[in-house]
C-alpha positions as a LaTeX table, in Angstrom:
\begin{tabular}{lrrr}
\hline
Residue & $x$ (\AA) & $y$ (\AA) & $z$ (\AA) \\
\hline
Unk1 & 90.04 & 106.20 & 114.34 \\
Unk2 & 92.07 & 103.19 & 113.24 \\
Unk3 & 92.11 & 102.29 & 109.62 \\
Unk4 & 90.41 & 99.05 & 108.67 \\
Unk5 & 92.48 & 96.60 & 106.65 \\
Unk6 & 89.88 & 93.91 & 105.96 \\
Unk7 & 90.77 & 90.26 & 105.80 \\
Unk8 & 88.76 & 87.08 & 105.56 \\
Unk9 & 87.44 & 85.92 & 108.91 \\
Unk10 & 88.83 & 82.70 & 110.40 \\
Unk11 & 87.28 & 79.69 & 108.70 \\
Unk12 & 86.32 & 81.67 & 105.57 \\
Unk13 & 88.08 & 80.75 & 102.33 \\
Unk14 & 87.93 & 82.20 & 98.83 \\
Unk15 & 88.17 & 79.67 & 95.99 \\
Unk16 & 87.65 & 79.73 & 92.26 \\
Unk17 & 85.33 & 77.03 & 90.91 \\
Unk18 & 86.63 & 76.14 & 87.45 \\
Unk19 & 83.53 & 74.10 & 86.64 \\
Unk20 & 81.14 & 77.01 & 87.30 \\
Unk21 & 83.66 & 79.63 & 86.21 \\
Unk22 & 83.00 & 81.71 & 89.30 \\
Unk23 & 84.42 & 82.48 & 92.72 \\
Unk24 & 83.07 & 80.87 & 95.86 \\
Unk25 & 83.27 & 81.91 & 99.47 \\
Unk26 & 83.54 & 78.79 & 101.60 \\
Unk27 & 82.13 & 79.27 & 105.08 \\
Unk28 & 81.54 & 76.78 & 107.85 \\
Unk29 & 78.52 & 74.74 & 106.66 \\
Unk30 & 77.78 & 77.16 & 103.80 \\
Unk31 & 78.98 & 78.14 & 100.33 \\
Unk32 & 78.33 & 81.56 & 98.80 \\
Unk33 & 78.53 & 81.87 & 95.00 \\
Unk34 & 80.04 & 85.27 & 94.28 \\
Unk35 & 78.88 & 87.38 & 91.38 \\
Unk36 & 80.62 & 89.94 & 89.23 \\
Unk37 & 83.87 & 91.26 & 90.62 \\
Unk38 & 83.16 & 90.29 & 94.25 \\
Unk39 & 86.02 & 87.77 & 94.16 \\
Unk40 & 88.41 & 90.46 & 92.92 \\
Unk41 & 87.38 & 92.69 & 95.82 \\
Unk42 & 87.78 & 89.94 & 98.40 \\
Unk43 & 91.20 & 88.90 & 97.04 \\
Unk44 & 92.45 & 92.35 & 98.07 \\
Unk45 & 91.18 & 91.78 & 101.62 \\
Unk46 & 94.47 & 90.40 & 102.88 \\
Unk47 & 94.88 & 92.44 & 106.07 \\
Unk48 & 97.48 & 94.68 & 104.39 \\
Unk49 & 95.29 & 96.90 & 102.19 \\
Unk50 & 92.99 & 99.43 & 103.82 \\
Unk51 & 89.66 & 100.32 & 102.22 \\
Unk52 & 90.96 & 103.40 & 100.33 \\
Unk53 & 93.80 & 101.29 & 98.86 \\
Unk54 & 91.32 & 98.60 & 97.79 \\
Unk55 & 89.10 & 101.23 & 96.17 \\
Unk56 & 92.11 & 102.80 & 94.41 \\
Unk57 & 93.28 & 99.47 & 93.00 \\
Unk58 & 89.83 & 98.47 & 91.80 \\
Unk59 & 89.27 & 101.95 & 90.30 \\
Unk60 & 92.45 & 101.40 & 88.31 \\
Unk61 & 91.28 & 97.97 & 87.13 \\
Unk62 & 87.68 & 99.03 & 86.41 \\
Unk63 & 87.80 & 102.73 & 85.49 \\
Unk64 & 84.17 & 102.90 & 84.34 \\
Unk65 & 82.66 & 101.16 & 87.38 \\
Unk66 & 81.21 & 102.99 & 90.42 \\
Unk67 & 83.90 & 101.49 & 92.67 \\
Unk68 & 84.16 & 104.31 & 95.20 \\
Unk69 & 80.48 & 104.00 & 96.08 \\
Unk70 & 79.93 & 100.26 & 95.81 \\
Unk71 & 83.09 & 98.70 & 97.26 \\
Unk72 & 82.95 & 100.27 & 100.76 \\
Unk73 & 79.27 & 99.33 & 100.97 \\
Unk74 & 80.04 & 95.74 & 99.88 \\
Unk75 & 82.88 & 95.46 & 102.40 \\
Unk76 & 80.63 & 96.75 & 105.17 \\
Unk77 & 77.94 & 94.21 & 104.32 \\
Unk78 & 80.42 & 91.34 & 104.22 \\
Unk79 & 81.82 & 92.43 & 107.58 \\
Unk80 & 78.27 & 92.55 & 109.00 \\
Unk81 & 77.78 & 88.98 & 107.72 \\
Unk82 & 80.91 & 87.94 & 109.61 \\
Unk83 & 82.87 & 87.04 & 106.48 \\
Unk84 & 85.48 & 89.75 & 107.03 \\
Unk85 & 87.21 & 91.03 & 110.11 \\
\hline
\end{tabular}
């Protein structure tokens, strides 16, 4: 099985909205307002980090959060939505 190194799908852009103080995912004809640390997760989706590396980095940043359970699930959902490849 090949390892998955997620990256934003073509046409999908991650931006920080200074007015709202939150991250946005810009999609063709749609904007998704990200909550919590979703922007931090997606910033690591650069095509170089595989899922275990993303989980390890976020576990280091957020030691008390349930990263190992939530991040792979979040990445799978975003891939199903077509936001990641």
